[in-house]
Coordinates of C-alpha atoms and ligand atoms in Angstrom, one line a residue:
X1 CA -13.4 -0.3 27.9
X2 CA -11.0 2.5 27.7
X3 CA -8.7 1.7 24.9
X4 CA -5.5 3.5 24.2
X5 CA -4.5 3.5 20.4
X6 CA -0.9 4.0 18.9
X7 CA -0.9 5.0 15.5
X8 CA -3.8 7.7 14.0
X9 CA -2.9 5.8 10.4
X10 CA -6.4 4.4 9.0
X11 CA -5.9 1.2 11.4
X12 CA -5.7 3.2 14.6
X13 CA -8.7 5.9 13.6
X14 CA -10.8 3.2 11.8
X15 CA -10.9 1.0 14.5
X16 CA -11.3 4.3 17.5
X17 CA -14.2 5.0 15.7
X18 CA -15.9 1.5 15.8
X19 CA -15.0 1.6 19.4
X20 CA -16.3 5.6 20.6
X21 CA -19.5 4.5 18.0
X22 CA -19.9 1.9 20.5
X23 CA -19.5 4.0 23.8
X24 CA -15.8 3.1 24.6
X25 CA -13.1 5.4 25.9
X26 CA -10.9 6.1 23.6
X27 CA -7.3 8.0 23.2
X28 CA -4.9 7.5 19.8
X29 CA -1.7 8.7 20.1
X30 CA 0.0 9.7 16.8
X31 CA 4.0 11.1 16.8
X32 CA 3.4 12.7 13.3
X33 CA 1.8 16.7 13.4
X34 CA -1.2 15.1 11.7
X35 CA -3.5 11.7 11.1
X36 CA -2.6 9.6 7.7
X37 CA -0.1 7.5 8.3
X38 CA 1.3 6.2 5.0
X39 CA -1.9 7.8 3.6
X40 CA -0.7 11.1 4.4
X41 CA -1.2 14.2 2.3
X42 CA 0.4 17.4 1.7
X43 CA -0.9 20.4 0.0
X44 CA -0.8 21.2 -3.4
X45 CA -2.5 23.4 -5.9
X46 CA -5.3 24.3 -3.4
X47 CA -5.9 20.4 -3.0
X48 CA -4.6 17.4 -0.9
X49 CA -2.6 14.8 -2.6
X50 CA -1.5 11.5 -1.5
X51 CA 2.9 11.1 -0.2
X52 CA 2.1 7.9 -1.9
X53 CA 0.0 7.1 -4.8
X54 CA -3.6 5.4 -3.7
X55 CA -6.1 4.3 -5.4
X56 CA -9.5 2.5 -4.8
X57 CA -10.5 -1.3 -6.4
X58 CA -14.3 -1.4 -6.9
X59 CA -14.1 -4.1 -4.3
X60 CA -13.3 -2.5 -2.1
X61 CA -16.7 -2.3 -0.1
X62 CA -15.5 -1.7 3.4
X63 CA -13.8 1.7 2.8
X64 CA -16.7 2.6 0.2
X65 CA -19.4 1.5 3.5
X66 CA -17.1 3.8 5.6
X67 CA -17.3 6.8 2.7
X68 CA -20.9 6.3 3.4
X69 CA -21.5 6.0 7.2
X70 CA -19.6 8.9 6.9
X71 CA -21.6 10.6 4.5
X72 CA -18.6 10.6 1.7
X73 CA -20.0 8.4 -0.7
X74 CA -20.2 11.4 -3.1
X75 CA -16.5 12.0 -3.1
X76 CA -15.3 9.0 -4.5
X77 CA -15.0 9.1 -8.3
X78 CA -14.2 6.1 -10.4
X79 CA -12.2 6.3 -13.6
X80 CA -11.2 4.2 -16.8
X81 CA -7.2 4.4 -16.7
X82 CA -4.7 2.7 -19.2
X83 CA -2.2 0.7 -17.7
X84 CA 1.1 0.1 -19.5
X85 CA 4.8 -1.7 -19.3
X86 CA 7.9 -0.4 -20.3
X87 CA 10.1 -2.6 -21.8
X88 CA 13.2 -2.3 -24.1
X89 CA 12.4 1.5 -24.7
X90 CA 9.2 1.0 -25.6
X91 CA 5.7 1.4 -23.5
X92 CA 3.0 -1.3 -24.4
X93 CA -0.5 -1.5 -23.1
X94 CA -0.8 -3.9 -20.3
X95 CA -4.2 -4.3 -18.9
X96 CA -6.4 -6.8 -20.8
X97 CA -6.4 -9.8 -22.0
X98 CA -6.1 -8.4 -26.0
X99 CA -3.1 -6.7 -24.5
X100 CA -1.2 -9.7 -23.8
X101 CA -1.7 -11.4 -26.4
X102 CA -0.3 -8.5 -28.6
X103 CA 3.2 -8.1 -26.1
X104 CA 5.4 -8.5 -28.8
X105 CA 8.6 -9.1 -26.5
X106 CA 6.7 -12.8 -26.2
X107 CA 6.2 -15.4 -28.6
X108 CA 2.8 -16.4 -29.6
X109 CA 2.7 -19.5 -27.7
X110 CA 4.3 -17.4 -24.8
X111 CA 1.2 -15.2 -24.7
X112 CA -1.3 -17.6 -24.6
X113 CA 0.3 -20.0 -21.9
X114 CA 0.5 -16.2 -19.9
X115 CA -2.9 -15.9 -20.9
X116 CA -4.4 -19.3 -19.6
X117 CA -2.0 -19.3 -16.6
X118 CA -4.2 -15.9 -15.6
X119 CA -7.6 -17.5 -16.0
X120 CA -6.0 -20.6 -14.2
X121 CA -4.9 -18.3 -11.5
X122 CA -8.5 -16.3 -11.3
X123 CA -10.3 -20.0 -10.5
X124 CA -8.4 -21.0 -7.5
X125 CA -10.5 -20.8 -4.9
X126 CA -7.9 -22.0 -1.5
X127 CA -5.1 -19.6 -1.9
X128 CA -4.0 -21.6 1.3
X129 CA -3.0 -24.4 -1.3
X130 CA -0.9 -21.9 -3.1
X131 CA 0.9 -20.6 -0.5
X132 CA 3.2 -23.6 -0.4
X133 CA 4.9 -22.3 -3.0
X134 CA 6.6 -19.4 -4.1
X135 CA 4.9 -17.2 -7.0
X136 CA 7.9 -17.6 -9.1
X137 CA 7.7 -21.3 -8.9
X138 CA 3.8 -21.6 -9.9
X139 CA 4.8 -18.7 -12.5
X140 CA 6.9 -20.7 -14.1
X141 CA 5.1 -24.1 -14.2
X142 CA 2.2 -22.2 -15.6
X143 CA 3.1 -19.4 -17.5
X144 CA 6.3 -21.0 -18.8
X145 CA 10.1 -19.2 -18.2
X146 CA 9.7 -16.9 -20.6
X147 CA 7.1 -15.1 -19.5
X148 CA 8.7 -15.4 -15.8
X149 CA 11.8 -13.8 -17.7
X150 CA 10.5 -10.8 -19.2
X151 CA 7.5 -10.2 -17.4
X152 CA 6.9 -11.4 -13.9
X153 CA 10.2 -11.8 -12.5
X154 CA 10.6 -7.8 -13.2
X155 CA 7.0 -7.1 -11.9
X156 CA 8.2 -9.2 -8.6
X157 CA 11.7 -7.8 -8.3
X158 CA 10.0 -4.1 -8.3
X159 CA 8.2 -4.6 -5.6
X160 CA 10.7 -7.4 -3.6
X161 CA 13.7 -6.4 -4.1
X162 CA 16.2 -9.7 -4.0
X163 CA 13.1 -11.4 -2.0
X164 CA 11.3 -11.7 -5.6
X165 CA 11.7 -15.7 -5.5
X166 CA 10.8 -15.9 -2.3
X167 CA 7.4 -14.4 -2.7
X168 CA 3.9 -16.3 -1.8
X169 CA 2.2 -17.4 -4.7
X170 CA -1.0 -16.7 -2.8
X171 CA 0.2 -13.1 -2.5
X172 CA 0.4 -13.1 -6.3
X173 CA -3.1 -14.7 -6.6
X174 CA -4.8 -11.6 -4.3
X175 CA -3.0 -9.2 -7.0
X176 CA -4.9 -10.8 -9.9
X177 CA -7.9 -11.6 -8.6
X178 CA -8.8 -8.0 -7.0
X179 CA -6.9 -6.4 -10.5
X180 CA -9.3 -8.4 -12.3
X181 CA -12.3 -7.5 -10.7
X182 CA -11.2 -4.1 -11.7
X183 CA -11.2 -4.6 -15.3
X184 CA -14.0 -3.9 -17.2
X185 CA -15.1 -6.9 -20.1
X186 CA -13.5 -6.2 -23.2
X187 CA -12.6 -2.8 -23.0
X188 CA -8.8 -1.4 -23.0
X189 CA -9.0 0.5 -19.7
X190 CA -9.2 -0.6 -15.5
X191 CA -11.7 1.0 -13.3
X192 CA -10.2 2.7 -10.4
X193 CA -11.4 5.1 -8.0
X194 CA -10.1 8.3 -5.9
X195 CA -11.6 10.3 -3.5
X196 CA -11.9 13.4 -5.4
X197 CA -10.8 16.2 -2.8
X198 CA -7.9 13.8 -1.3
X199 CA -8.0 11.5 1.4
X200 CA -7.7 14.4 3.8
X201 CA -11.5 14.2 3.7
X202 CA -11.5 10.5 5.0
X203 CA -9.0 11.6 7.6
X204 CA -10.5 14.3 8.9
X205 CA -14.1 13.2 8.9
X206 CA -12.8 10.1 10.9
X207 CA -11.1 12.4 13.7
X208 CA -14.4 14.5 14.0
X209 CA -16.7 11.5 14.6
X210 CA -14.1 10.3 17.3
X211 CA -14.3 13.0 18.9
X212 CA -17.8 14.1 18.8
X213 CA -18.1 10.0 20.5
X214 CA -16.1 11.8 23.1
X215 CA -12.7 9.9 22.1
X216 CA -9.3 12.2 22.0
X217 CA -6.8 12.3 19.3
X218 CA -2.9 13.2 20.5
X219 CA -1.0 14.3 17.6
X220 CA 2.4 15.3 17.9
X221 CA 2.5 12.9 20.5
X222 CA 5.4 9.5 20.5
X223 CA 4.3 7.1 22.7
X224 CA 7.7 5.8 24.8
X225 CA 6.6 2.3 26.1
X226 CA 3.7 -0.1 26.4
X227 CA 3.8 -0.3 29.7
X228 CA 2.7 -4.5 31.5
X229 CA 2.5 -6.1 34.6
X230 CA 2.4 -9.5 35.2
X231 CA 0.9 -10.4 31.7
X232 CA -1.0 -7.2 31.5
X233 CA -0.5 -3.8 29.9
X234 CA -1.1 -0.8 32.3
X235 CA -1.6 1.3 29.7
X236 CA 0.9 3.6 27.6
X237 CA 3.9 5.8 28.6
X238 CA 3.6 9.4 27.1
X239 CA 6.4 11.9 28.4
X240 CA 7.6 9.8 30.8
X241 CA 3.7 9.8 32.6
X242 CA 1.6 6.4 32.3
X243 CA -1.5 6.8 30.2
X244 CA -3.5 4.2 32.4
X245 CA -6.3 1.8 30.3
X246 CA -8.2 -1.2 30.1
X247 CA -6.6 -2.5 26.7
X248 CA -4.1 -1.1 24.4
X249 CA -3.9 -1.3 20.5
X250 CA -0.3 -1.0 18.6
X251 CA -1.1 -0.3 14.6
X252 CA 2.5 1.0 13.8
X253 CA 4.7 -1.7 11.9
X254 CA 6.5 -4.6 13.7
X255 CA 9.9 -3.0 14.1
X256 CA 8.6 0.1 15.9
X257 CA 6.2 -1.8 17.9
X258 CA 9.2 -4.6 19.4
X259 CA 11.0 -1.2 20.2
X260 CA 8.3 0.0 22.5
X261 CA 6.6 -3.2 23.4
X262 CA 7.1 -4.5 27.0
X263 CA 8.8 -8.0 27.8
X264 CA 7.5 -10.6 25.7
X265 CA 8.4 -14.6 25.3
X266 CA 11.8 -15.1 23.0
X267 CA 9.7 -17.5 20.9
X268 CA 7.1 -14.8 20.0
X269 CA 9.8 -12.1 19.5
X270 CA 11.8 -14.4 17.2
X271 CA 9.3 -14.8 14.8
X272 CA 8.0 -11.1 14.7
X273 CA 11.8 -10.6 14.1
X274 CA 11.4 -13.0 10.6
X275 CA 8.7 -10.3 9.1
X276 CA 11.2 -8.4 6.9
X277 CA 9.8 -5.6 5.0
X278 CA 10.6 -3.5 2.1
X279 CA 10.3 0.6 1.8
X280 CA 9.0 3.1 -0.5
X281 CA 11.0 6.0 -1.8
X282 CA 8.1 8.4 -4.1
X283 CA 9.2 11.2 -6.2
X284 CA 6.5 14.0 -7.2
X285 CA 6.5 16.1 -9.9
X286 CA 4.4 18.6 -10.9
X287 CA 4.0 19.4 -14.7
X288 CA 2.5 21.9 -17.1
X289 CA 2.2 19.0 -19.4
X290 CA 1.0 15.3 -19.5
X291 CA 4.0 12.8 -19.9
X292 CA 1.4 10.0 -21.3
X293 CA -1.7 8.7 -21.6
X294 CA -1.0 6.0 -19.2
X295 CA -2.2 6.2 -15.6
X296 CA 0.0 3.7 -14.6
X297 CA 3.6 2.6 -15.8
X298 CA 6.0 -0.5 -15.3
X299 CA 9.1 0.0 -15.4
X300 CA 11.1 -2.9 -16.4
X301 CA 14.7 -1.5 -16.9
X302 CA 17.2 -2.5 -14.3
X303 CA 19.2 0.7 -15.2
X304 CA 15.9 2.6 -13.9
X305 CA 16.0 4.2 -10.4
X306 CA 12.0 4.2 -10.4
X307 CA 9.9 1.2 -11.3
X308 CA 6.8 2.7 -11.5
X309 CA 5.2 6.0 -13.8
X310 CA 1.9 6.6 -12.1
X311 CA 0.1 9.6 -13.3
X312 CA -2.0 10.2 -10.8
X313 CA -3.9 13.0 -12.9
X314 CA -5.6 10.3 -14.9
X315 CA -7.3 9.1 -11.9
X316 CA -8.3 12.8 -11.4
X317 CA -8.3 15.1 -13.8
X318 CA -5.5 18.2 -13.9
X319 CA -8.4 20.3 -13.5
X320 CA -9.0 20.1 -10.1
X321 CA -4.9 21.1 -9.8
X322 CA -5.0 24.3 -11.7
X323 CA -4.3 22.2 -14.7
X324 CA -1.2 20.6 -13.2
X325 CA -0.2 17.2 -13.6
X326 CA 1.3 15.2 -11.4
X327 CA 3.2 12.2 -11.6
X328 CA 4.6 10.1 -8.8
X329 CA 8.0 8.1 -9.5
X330 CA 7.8 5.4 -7.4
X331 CA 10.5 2.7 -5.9
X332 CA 10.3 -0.2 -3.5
X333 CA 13.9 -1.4 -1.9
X334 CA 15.1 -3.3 1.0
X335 CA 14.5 -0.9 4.1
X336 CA 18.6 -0.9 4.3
X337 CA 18.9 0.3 1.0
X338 CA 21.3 3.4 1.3
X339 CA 18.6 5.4 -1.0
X340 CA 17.5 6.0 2.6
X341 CA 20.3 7.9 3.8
X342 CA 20.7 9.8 0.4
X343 CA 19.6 13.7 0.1
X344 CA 16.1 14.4 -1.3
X345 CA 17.5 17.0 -4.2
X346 CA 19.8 13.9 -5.0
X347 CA 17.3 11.2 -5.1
X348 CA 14.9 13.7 -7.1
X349 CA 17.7 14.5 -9.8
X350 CA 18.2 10.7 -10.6
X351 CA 14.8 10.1 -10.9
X352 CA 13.9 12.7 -12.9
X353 CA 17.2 12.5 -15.1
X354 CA 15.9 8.8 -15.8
X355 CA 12.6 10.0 -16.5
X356 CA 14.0 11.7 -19.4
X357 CA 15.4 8.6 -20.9
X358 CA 11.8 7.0 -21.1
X359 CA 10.2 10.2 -22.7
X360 CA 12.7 11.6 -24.5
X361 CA 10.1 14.8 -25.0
X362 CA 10.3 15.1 -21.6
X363 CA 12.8 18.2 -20.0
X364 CA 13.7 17.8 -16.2
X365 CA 13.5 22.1 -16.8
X366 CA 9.5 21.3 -17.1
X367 CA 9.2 20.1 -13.4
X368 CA 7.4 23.0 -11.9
X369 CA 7.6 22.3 -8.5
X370 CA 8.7 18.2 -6.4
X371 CA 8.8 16.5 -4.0
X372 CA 9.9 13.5 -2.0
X373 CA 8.8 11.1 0.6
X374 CA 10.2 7.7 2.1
X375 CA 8.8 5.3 4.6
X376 CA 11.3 2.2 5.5
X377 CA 8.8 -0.3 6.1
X378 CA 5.9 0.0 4.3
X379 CA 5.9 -3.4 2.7
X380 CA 6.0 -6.3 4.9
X381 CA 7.5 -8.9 2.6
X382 CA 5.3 -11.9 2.4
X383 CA 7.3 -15.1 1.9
X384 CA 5.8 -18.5 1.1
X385 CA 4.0 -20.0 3.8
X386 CA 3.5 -16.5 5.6
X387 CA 0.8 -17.5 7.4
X388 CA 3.0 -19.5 9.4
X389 CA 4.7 -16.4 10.8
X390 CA 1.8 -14.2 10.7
X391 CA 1.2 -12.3 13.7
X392 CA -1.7 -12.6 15.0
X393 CA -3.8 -9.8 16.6
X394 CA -3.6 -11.2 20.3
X395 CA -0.1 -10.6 21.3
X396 CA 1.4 -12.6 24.3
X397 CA 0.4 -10.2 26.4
X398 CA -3.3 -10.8 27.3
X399 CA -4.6 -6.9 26.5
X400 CA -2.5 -5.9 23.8
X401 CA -3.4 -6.5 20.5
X402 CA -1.4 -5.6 17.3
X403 CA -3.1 -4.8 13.9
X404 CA -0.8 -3.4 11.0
X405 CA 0.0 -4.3 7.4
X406 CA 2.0 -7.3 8.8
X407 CA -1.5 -9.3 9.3
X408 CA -2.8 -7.8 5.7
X409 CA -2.3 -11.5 4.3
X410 CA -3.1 -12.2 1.2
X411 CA -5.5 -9.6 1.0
X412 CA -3.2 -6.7 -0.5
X413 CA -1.9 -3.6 1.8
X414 CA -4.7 -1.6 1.4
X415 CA -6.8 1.1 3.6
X416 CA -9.9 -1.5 2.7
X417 CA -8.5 -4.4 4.3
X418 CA -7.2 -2.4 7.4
X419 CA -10.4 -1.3 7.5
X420 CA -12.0 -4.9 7.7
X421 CA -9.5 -6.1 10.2
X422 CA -9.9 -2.8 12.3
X423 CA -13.6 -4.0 12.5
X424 CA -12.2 -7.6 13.5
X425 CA -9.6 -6.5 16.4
X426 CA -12.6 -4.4 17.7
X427 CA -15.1 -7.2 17.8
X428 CA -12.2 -9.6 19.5
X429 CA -11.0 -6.5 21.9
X430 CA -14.8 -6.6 23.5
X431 CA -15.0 -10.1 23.7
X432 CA -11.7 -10.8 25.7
X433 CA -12.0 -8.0 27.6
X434 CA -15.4 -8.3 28.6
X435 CA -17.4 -5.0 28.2
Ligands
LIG501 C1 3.8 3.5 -2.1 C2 2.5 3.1 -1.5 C3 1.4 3.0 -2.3 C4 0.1 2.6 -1.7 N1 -1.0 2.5 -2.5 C5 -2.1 2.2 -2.0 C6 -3.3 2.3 -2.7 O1 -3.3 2.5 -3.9 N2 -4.5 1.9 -2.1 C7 -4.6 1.6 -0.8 O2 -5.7 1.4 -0.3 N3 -3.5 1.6 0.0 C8 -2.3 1.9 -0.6 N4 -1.1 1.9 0.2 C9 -1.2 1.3 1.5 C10 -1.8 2.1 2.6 O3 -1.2 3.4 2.6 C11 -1.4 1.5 3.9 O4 -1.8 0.1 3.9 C12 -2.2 2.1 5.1 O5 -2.0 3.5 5.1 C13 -1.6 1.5 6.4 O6 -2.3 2.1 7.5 P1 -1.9 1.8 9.0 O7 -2.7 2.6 9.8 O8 -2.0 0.3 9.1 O9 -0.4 2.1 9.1 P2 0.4 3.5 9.1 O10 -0.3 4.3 8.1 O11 1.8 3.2 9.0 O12 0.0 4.1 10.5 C14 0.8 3.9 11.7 C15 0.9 5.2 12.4 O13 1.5 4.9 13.7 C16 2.3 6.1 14.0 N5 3.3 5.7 15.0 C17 4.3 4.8 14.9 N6 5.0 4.7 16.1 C18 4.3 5.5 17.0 C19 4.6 5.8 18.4 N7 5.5 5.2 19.1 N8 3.7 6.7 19.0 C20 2.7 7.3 18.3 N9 2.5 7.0 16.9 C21 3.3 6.1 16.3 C22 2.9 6.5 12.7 O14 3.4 7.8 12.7 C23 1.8 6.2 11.7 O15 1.0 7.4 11.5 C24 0.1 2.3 -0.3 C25 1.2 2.5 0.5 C26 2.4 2.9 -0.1 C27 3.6 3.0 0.8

């Protein structure tokens, strides 16, 4: 098969590297200067780091298989880190069971129906059953209103925006499951891992496999249309010429791909339509200081422009940054949210401003060096009964096929399950298309 590939995010390179390991043609197309995607990386300190915080699960065994095919197993480190959640001007631990049942914002009884309604959760085997209803509504059958209150109608609203009630409660069960499975028994602290020298490594090991398997890698380059013929693509336009191929794979998110996409049924367009998605606005600072001891901070203040602290140099020490630390301030909003169209210096003075009013110790003076990154639609926003609306990876067009975060359902938005599905769309491509 020769395969064209839009996107050089770890969807498009993951699955172009199953594909030239198995002797296809391929060609990705990428309109950004380099691989990454929303994994992307700039430099800093003589390192890579992440536009977005990541982070690894220990289950997550098909990027750590990948690591290893790729000989990169050594590079990824895993860490204790403390989680926390800020609340009323005060930080409390947040990661174990002990922890909840010392939250002090809840009663007693509070924290022990929280408590069950988490073990409740980790049993359920059919998340299909759960679906039918929206977290909010198992949340607070289970773990009772005030609990829903003060801690999971924040933790939704960071990350939904007004969609909070509208949320999958089997999107909620993937969370806790794969966070438990993190945890280790009884201790204070979460295992998570990082590849130590950035995921530049990943990246760039990914492109030289490709091509060594004789497949090419476009960067720089926007792919125009998808071009189709009687219920077939022809291939892909690229400066107005066609980029002729046997099947074609779109990895970008739904929006961009209906702009480029050729004529498809109403029917199929209306519902890729209903996938709304939510975007990610990141602030980066760079510190001579640590802010906390906490890798990873909730923020549950509605004043708060950030709802997330993550200090990313607990995952990795400050040592490999010339004893910097860095802290990303993180914000998920509705992809119309005009913190879009606002300046960077702007956006990084509120946030950092705010950041003073959570540690007061903390001078916006002592930000060496920032930065900011925003992506629209980085979170596809997964509504009860998503799998109704779920695209799947056959589109109606008979060889092209779609693969992004849209179809990471309710396995969380991560490079592991892109990875898993990239594997999947691969095995299905070959079938259908014969070769
Ligand atoms: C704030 C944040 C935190 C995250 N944290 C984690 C984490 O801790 N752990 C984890 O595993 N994952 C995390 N993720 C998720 C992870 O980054 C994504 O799931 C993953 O990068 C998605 O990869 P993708 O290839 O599917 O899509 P993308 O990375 O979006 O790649 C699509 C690519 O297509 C390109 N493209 C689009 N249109 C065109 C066109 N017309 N022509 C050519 N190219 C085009 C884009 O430039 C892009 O590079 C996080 C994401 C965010 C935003």
């Amino acid at each position: 098969m020769k395969v064209n590939i839009i996107g050089a995010g770890i969807t498009g390179l993951a699955a172009a590297y199953f594909l030239s390991k198995e002797g296809h043609e391929v060609n990705v197309f990428e309109s950004a200067t380099e691989p990454g995607g929303l994994s992307g990386f700039f430099p800093v300190e003589g390192m890579y780091l992440e536009k977005y915080y990541h982070h690894i699960f220990s289950g997550h065994t098909a990027l750590i298989e990948l690591m290893k095919d790729l000989h990169l197993e050594q590079e990824i480190l895993f860490n204790k880190v403390k989680m926390g959640f800020f609340y009323e001007k005060r930080i409390y631990p947040f990661a174990t069971a002990r922890d909840l049942l010392t939250f002090t914002p809840l009663k007693i009884v509070d924290r022990f129906r929280l408590g069950l309604s988490s073990l409740m959760m980790m049993r359920i085997e059919d998340w299909k059953k759960m679906e039918k209803k929206t977290a909010m509504q198992w949340l607070s059958k289970y773990s009772g209103e005030e609990a829903c209150r003060i801690i999971w109608k924040p933790l939704l609203k960071m990350k939904f925006g007004d969609n909070y009630d509208r949320i999958s409660a089997a999107w909620l069960w993937n969370r806790v499951v794969d966070r438990k499975k993190s945890k280790e028994k009884g201790g204070a602290k979460e295992t998570l891992g990082y590849i130590k020298t950035g995921y530049k490594i990943l990246f760039d090991a990914l492109v030289k496999e490709i091509k060594e398997h004789g497949g090419e890698i476009y960067t720089g380059t926007t792919i125009e249309k998808i071009a189709a013929q009687n219920g077939r693509s022809s291939g892909v336009m690229v400066n107005g010429e066609l980029m002729n191929g046997d099947v074609v794979l779109a990895t970008m998110p739904v929006p961009a791909f209906l702009r480029l996409a050729p004529s498809l049924p109403d029917d199929y367009v209306r519902s890729l339509k209903s996938i709304q998605y939510q975007g990610s606005t990141c602030v980066i600072i760079k510190l001579k200081k640590s802010l906390s001891d906490y890798y990873w901070i909730n923020v549950s203040d509605p004043d708060s422009p950030f709802v997330g602290i993550i200090e990313h140099t607990h995952l990795l020490p400050s040592e490999y940054y010339g004893n910097r630390h860095l802290v990303y301030l993180t914000r998920y909003s509705s992809s119309n949210d005009p913190i879009f169209s606002k300046p960077h210096e702007e956006i990084y003075r509120d946030f950092a401003v705010y950041l003073h009013q959570i540690f007061p110790k903390f001078q916006v003076e002592e930000v060496e060096q920032h930065w900011v990154f925003q992506d629209c639609f980085s979170q596809p926003v997964f509504v009860q009964d998503y799998s109704r609306i779920m695209p799947e990876t056959s589109t109606a067009i008979r060889n092209l096929y779609l693969l992004n975060t849209a179809q990471l359902y309710p396995e969380s938005r991560c490079l592991n399950s892109s990875i898993v599905k990239a594997r999947d769309v691969v095995n299905k491509m070959a079938q259908e298309n014969g070769k």
